[in-house]
Short mmCIF file of C-alpha atoms in Angstrom, two decimals:
data_model
loop_
_atom_site.label_atom_id
_atom_site.label_comp_id
_atom_site.label_asym_id
_atom_site.label_seq_id
_atom_site.Cartn_x
_atom_site.Cartn_y
_atom_site.Cartn_z
CA MET A 386 0.00 0.00 0.00
CA SER A 387 1.32 3.45 -0.93
CA GLY A 388 1.98 6.11 1.67
CA LEU A 389 -1.04 8.08 0.47
CA LEU A 390 -3.38 5.14 0.93
CA ALA A 391 -1.86 4.23 4.28
CA ARG A 392 -2.45 7.79 5.54
CA TRP A 393 -5.99 7.75 4.15
CA GLU A 394 -6.71 4.41 5.85
CA SER A 395 -5.32 5.68 9.15
CA HIS A 396 -7.47 8.82 8.94
CA LEU A 397 -10.63 6.80 8.28
CA ALA A 398 -9.97 4.19 10.97
CA THR A 399 -8.47 6.23 13.81
CA GLU A 400 -9.66 9.79 13.27
CA ARG A 401 -13.08 9.26 11.74
CA ARG A 402 -13.48 5.85 13.40
CA LEU A 403 -15.47 4.36 10.55
CA SER A 404 -16.35 0.69 10.45
CA PRO A 405 -13.74 -1.73 9.03
CA HIS A 406 -16.04 -2.45 6.09
CA THR A 407 -16.38 1.26 5.24
CA VAL A 408 -12.64 1.81 5.63
CA ARG A 409 -11.88 -1.02 3.19
CA ALA A 410 -14.39 0.30 0.66
CA TYR A 411 -13.09 3.89 0.84
CA VAL A 412 -9.45 2.83 0.58
CA ARG A 413 -10.19 0.56 -2.37
CA ALA A 414 -12.07 3.36 -4.16
CA ALA A 415 -9.10 5.70 -3.66
CA GLU A 416 -6.72 2.99 -4.86
CA ARG A 417 -8.71 2.51 -8.06
CA LEU A 418 -8.61 6.25 -8.72
CA LEU A 419 -4.85 6.49 -8.15
CA GLU A 420 -4.24 3.56 -10.49
CA LYS A 421 -5.71 5.64 -13.33
CA THR A 422 -3.80 8.86 -12.58
CA ASP A 423 -0.19 9.96 -12.27
CA ALA A 424 -0.76 11.45 -8.81
CA THR A 425 1.93 10.38 -6.35
CA ASP A 426 1.60 13.06 -3.65
CA TRP A 427 -1.15 15.03 -1.94
CA GLN A 428 -0.55 18.11 -4.08
CA ALA A 429 -1.22 16.14 -7.25
CA VAL A 430 -4.27 14.38 -5.82
CA ALA A 431 -5.65 17.70 -4.58
CA LYS A 432 -5.56 19.08 -8.12
CA LEU A 433 -7.83 16.36 -9.52
CA GLU A 434 -11.12 17.86 -10.66
CA ALA A 435 -14.60 16.68 -11.63
CA PRO A 436 -13.54 15.22 -15.02
CA ALA A 437 -11.26 12.76 -13.24
CA LEU A 438 -14.10 11.63 -11.01
CA ARG A 439 -16.49 11.44 -13.95
CA ALA A 440 -14.04 9.29 -15.92
CA GLN A 441 -13.51 6.97 -12.95
CA LEU A 442 -17.25 6.53 -12.45
CA ALA A 443 -17.68 5.83 -16.18
CA ARG A 444 -15.08 3.07 -15.97
CA ARG A 445 -16.80 1.59 -12.95
CA ARG A 446 -20.22 1.76 -14.58
CA ALA A 447 -18.77 -0.05 -17.60
CA ASP A 448 -17.87 -2.85 -15.18
CA GLY A 449 -21.56 -3.17 -14.31
CA LEU A 450 -21.72 -1.04 -11.16
CA SER A 451 -25.28 -0.28 -10.03
CA ASN A 452 -26.58 3.23 -9.34
CA ARG A 453 -26.44 2.67 -5.59
CA SER A 454 -22.88 1.33 -5.70
CA ALA A 455 -21.82 4.15 -8.01
CA ALA A 456 -23.22 6.68 -5.55
CA ARG A 457 -21.21 5.09 -2.74
CA GLU A 458 -18.09 5.13 -4.93
CA LEU A 459 -18.58 8.83 -5.67
CA SER A 460 -19.04 9.58 -1.97
CA ALA A 461 -15.79 7.76 -1.18
CA LEU A 462 -13.87 9.58 -3.92
CA ARG A 463 -15.16 13.01 -2.92
CA ALA A 464 -14.16 12.33 0.69
CA PHE A 465 -10.70 11.27 -0.49
CA LEU A 466 -10.18 14.41 -2.60
CA ALA A 467 -11.44 16.66 0.22
CA PHE A 468 -8.93 15.00 2.54
CA ALA A 469 -6.17 15.40 -0.08
CA ARG A 470 -6.87 19.13 -0.32
CA ALA A 471 -6.63 19.47 3.44
CA GLU A 472 -3.37 17.50 3.51
CA ALA A 473 -1.97 19.63 0.69
CA GLY A 474 -2.83 22.81 2.58
CA PHE A 475 -5.40 24.12 0.11
CA ASP A 476 -7.58 26.91 1.47
CA ASP A 477 -10.64 25.24 0.00
CA ALA A 478 -10.90 21.64 1.23
CA GLN A 479 -14.14 21.04 -0.65
CA ALA A 480 -14.11 18.19 -3.17
CA PRO A 481 -15.13 18.86 -6.79
CA ARG A 482 -18.87 19.04 -7.31
CA LEU A 483 -20.32 16.21 -9.33
CA ARG A 484 -23.91 15.04 -9.42
CA GLY A 485 -24.22 11.38 -8.59
CA PRO A 486 -26.63 8.83 -10.09
CA ARG A 487 -30.24 8.99 -9.03
CA ILE A 488 -31.24 6.31 -6.55
CA LYS A 489 -34.79 5.16 -6.03
CA ARG A 490 -35.51 5.49 -2.33
CA THR A 491 -36.86 2.26 -0.88
CA LEU A 492 -38.51 1.82 2.47
CA PRO A 493 -37.34 -0.89 4.85
CA ARG A 494 -39.88 -3.67 5.29
CA PRO A 495 -40.40 -4.42 8.98
CA VAL A 496 -41.34 -7.86 10.27
CA THR A 497 -44.08 -8.13 12.86
CA PRO A 498 -43.25 -8.59 16.56
CA ASP A 499 -44.46 -12.20 16.42
CA GLU A 500 -42.36 -12.88 13.33
CA ALA A 501 -39.26 -11.38 14.96
CA VAL A 502 -39.61 -13.52 18.08
CA HIS A 503 -40.51 -16.63 16.07
CA LEU A 504 -37.46 -16.10 13.90
CA ALA A 505 -35.15 -15.83 16.91
CA GLU A 506 -36.66 -18.90 18.54
CA ARG A 507 -36.54 -20.97 15.35
CA ILE A 508 -32.92 -20.13 14.61
CA GLY A 509 -32.04 -21.08 18.17
CA GLU A 510 -33.76 -24.44 17.72
CA GLU A 511 -31.99 -25.17 14.43
CA ARG A 512 -28.49 -25.24 15.94
CA ARG A 513 -27.02 -28.66 16.73
CA GLU A 514 -25.53 -27.50 20.02
CA GLU A 515 -27.66 -25.89 22.68
CA TRP A 516 -25.22 -23.09 23.46
CA THR A 517 -24.94 -21.93 19.84
CA GLY A 518 -28.73 -21.87 19.61
CA LEU A 519 -28.92 -19.74 22.75
CA ARG A 520 -26.19 -17.51 21.31
CA ASP A 521 -28.04 -16.86 18.04
CA ARG A 522 -31.29 -16.22 19.87
CA ALA A 523 -29.61 -13.65 22.13
CA VAL A 524 -28.00 -11.88 19.15
CA LEU A 525 -31.25 -11.58 17.20
CA LEU A 526 -33.16 -10.36 20.25
CA LEU A 527 -30.57 -7.61 20.65
CA LEU A 528 -31.23 -6.52 17.07
CA TYR A 529 -34.99 -6.48 17.43
CA GLY A 530 -35.38 -5.65 21.11
CA ALA A 531 -32.61 -3.05 21.39
CA GLY A 532 -32.31 -1.79 17.81
CA MET A 533 -28.63 -2.67 17.52
CA ARG A 534 -26.79 -3.13 14.25
CA LEU A 535 -25.41 -6.63 13.82
CA GLY A 536 -21.84 -5.32 14.03
CA GLU A 537 -22.66 -3.52 17.28
CA ALA A 538 -24.08 -6.66 18.89
CA LEU A 539 -21.08 -8.73 17.81
CA SER A 540 -18.67 -6.10 19.15
CA LEU A 541 -19.89 -6.60 22.72
CA THR A 542 -17.27 -8.12 24.99
CA GLY A 543 -17.23 -10.40 28.01
CA GLU A 544 -17.70 -7.40 30.29
CA HIS A 545 -21.31 -7.38 29.09
CA ALA A 546 -21.88 -10.97 30.24
CA GLN A 547 -23.62 -9.55 33.32
CA ILE A 548 -25.80 -7.01 31.59
CA ASP A 549 -27.72 -4.24 33.35
CA GLU A 550 -30.93 -2.45 32.41
CA THR A 551 -28.97 -0.29 29.95
CA ILE A 552 -25.88 -0.79 27.86
CA ARG A 553 -23.50 1.69 26.26
CA VAL A 554 -23.04 0.93 22.57
CA THR A 555 -20.43 2.35 20.19
CA GLY A 556 -21.86 2.72 16.71
CA LYS A 557 -20.87 4.29 13.42
CA GLY A 558 -18.26 7.03 13.56
CA GLY A 559 -17.43 6.15 17.16
CA LYS A 560 -20.75 7.63 18.32
CA THR A 561 -21.83 6.15 21.64
CA ARG A 562 -25.35 5.83 22.95
CA VAL A 563 -27.15 4.26 25.90
CA VAL A 564 -29.68 1.59 24.97
CA PRO A 565 -32.26 0.08 27.36
CA ILE A 566 -32.17 -3.72 27.57
CA LEU A 567 -35.47 -5.50 28.18
CA PRO A 568 -35.67 -8.28 30.79
CA ALA A 569 -36.31 -10.87 28.06
CA ILE A 570 -33.05 -9.90 26.34
CA ARG A 571 -31.12 -9.98 29.61
CA SER A 572 -32.50 -13.45 30.26
CA ALA A 573 -31.51 -14.60 26.77
CA ILE A 574 -27.95 -13.34 27.23
CA ALA A 575 -27.73 -14.91 30.70
CA ALA A 576 -28.86 -18.26 29.30
CA TYR A 577 -26.22 -18.09 26.57
CA VAL A 578 -23.47 -17.09 29.01
CA ALA A 579 -24.36 -19.98 31.34
CA ALA A 580 -24.18 -22.49 28.48
CA CYS A 581 -21.18 -21.09 26.55
CA PRO A 582 -18.17 -23.45 26.87
CA HIS A 583 -15.63 -20.67 26.27
CA ASP A 584 -14.09 -18.34 28.83
CA LEU A 585 -15.86 -15.00 28.35
CA THR A 586 -13.15 -12.65 29.62
CA ALA A 587 -13.77 -8.92 29.60
CA ASP A 588 -11.33 -8.26 26.75
CA LYS A 589 -12.71 -10.94 24.40
CA PRO A 590 -15.89 -11.02 22.29
CA LEU A 591 -19.07 -11.94 24.11
CA PHE A 592 -20.50 -13.92 21.20
CA ARG A 593 -18.20 -16.74 20.07
CA GLY A 594 -17.97 -19.12 17.16
CA THR A 595 -17.82 -22.86 17.76
CA ARG A 596 -14.02 -22.80 17.96
CA GLY A 597 -13.94 -19.89 20.36
CA GLY A 598 -13.18 -17.06 17.95
CA PRO A 599 -15.44 -14.05 17.31
CA LEU A 600 -18.84 -14.92 15.88
CA SER A 601 -18.89 -14.06 12.17
CA PRO A 602 -21.69 -11.79 10.89
CA GLY A 603 -21.94 -14.07 7.87
CA LEU A 604 -22.97 -17.01 10.04
CA VAL A 605 -25.85 -15.02 11.52
CA GLN A 606 -26.93 -13.81 8.09
CA LYS A 607 -26.76 -17.33 6.65
CA ALA A 608 -28.75 -18.83 9.51
CA MET A 609 -31.42 -16.18 9.13
CA ALA A 610 -31.60 -16.72 5.36
CA GLU A 611 -32.19 -20.45 5.85
CA VAL A 612 -34.87 -20.08 8.51
CA ARG A 613 -36.80 -17.20 6.96
CA ALA A 614 -37.55 -19.39 3.92
CA GLU A 615 -38.87 -22.15 6.17
CA ILE A 616 -41.28 -19.88 8.03
CA GLY A 617 -42.41 -17.93 4.99
CA LEU A 618 -40.65 -14.60 5.49
CA PRO A 619 -39.45 -12.62 2.45
CA ALA A 620 -35.82 -12.31 1.34
CA ASN A 621 -35.61 -8.80 2.78
CA ALA A 622 -36.07 -10.19 6.30
CA THR A 623 -32.38 -9.77 7.08
CA PRO A 624 -30.68 -9.14 10.44
CA HIS A 625 -30.74 -5.41 9.67
CA ALA A 626 -34.49 -5.63 9.03
CA LEU A 627 -34.91 -6.48 12.71
CA ARG A 628 -33.42 -3.09 13.58
CA HIS A 629 -35.85 -1.48 11.13
CA SER A 630 -38.69 -3.33 12.85
CA PHE A 631 -37.54 -2.11 16.26
CA ALA A 632 -37.70 1.49 15.03
CA THR A 633 -40.99 1.11 13.18
CA HIS A 634 -42.79 -0.54 16.07
CA LEU A 635 -41.54 2.05 18.58
CA LEU A 636 -42.71 4.86 16.34
CA GLY A 637 -46.07 3.18 15.89
CA ALA A 638 -46.40 2.94 19.68
CA GLY A 639 -45.90 6.68 20.08
CA ALA A 640 -42.14 7.20 20.39
CA ASP A 641 -41.00 10.64 19.24
CA LEU A 642 -38.38 11.03 16.52
CA ARG A 643 -35.74 12.61 18.75
CA SER A 644 -35.86 9.73 21.21
CA LEU A 645 -35.80 7.24 18.36
CA GLN A 646 -32.78 9.02 16.87
CA GLU A 647 -30.91 8.58 20.16
CA LEU A 648 -31.87 4.92 20.48
CA LEU A 649 -30.74 4.14 16.93
CA GLY A 650 -27.56 6.21 17.13
CA HIS A 651 -28.32 8.24 14.00
CA ALA A 652 -26.07 11.25 13.50
CA SER A 653 -28.89 13.29 11.96
CA LEU A 654 -32.64 13.38 12.41
CA GLY A 655 -33.03 13.00 8.64
CA SER A 656 -31.86 9.39 8.86
CA THR A 657 -34.58 8.67 11.41
CA GLN A 658 -37.40 10.40 9.54
CA ILE A 659 -37.64 7.59 6.99
CA TYR A 660 -39.44 5.58 9.67
CA THR A 661 -42.36 7.98 9.58
CA GLU A 662 -42.83 6.89 5.96
CA VAL A 663 -42.50 3.23 6.93
CA ASP A 664 -45.11 3.63 9.63
CA ALA A 665 -47.45 5.44 7.27
CA ALA A 666 -47.01 2.67 4.70
CA SER A 667 -47.78 0.01 7.31
CA LEU A 668 -50.84 1.93 8.45
CA LEU A 669 -52.11 2.15 4.87
CA ASP A 670 -51.62 -1.59 4.37
CA THR A 671 -53.56 -2.29 7.56
CA TYR A 672 -56.35 0.03 6.42
CA ARG A 673 -56.61 -1.63 3.02
CA ASN A 674 -56.66 -5.11 4.51
CA ALA A 675 -59.15 -4.35 7.27
CA HIS A 676 -61.53 -1.67 6.02
CA PRO A 677 -64.73 -3.18 4.58
CA ARG A 678 -64.99 -0.48 1.91
CA GLU A 679 -61.67 -1.62 0.48
CA LYS A 680 -63.01 -5.13 -0.04
CA THR A 681 -66.02 -4.15 -2.12
CA ALA A 682 -66.46 -2.07 -5.25
CA PRO A 683 -67.44 1.53 -4.47
CA GLU A 684 -71.06 2.41 -5.00
CA ARG A 685 -72.02 4.86 -7.72
CA GLY A 686 -71.86 8.41 -6.50
CA ASP A 687 -69.34 7.69 -3.70
#
């Protein structure tokens, strides 16, 4: 890795404290850009303008990149060029302006409370060993019952083996928040801890794989994909959908947006406002399915 990329990676990981996945994606995007230019120092990178970004996006689109992925690539490149300008000492650290591809906004599809609990119970039952079943059940209940991201739940350590009524979670960008933990979730974690054959020391992951290493997110995602088909849930019933369901159901029960923003760890209220649309969509579906006028043809003159 070049010195430029190493500095960029360090900035993303230690200063901005982005997730490892985001760091890898941003560094790889910058690497692809540098491969197509002669820039070898921050001064040269800082002088790259919109045509260079447009050409890079065109090459990526030719490789079959989707609109959503292209938008993420552009975001990574603009962040890289803004950082380069700051490193080069430019007065204006703003990246070149370039309109990204249009993305159709889609609403997350929440599962019902019964479906969420059934899913967690079924996945727990599917495991060959009792302790791994209890582990998976506890993880999924944290996603649905506490609104955690999968990465946040898997980043918990042995110090959380004895969990209290609240837990401090570190989310995206190093942002911390306090999340209430329901008694049912505390009981699920306690049952897993009691059955886990590995030593859950404070400095090691709370949720372990069968060999004692950190539990892989892919294993949770795979288990959920297998079970959701068996119980008739759609393909978009992913681990992250449980977090969406947590937010949607709280909003439907009267939670205000500011409180929901804090519980989810969103940096801006705009990220939380999408759930008002989800709740409205769910309400409309309920109306259409339940209202008798929706089940019959309207009378003349109505």
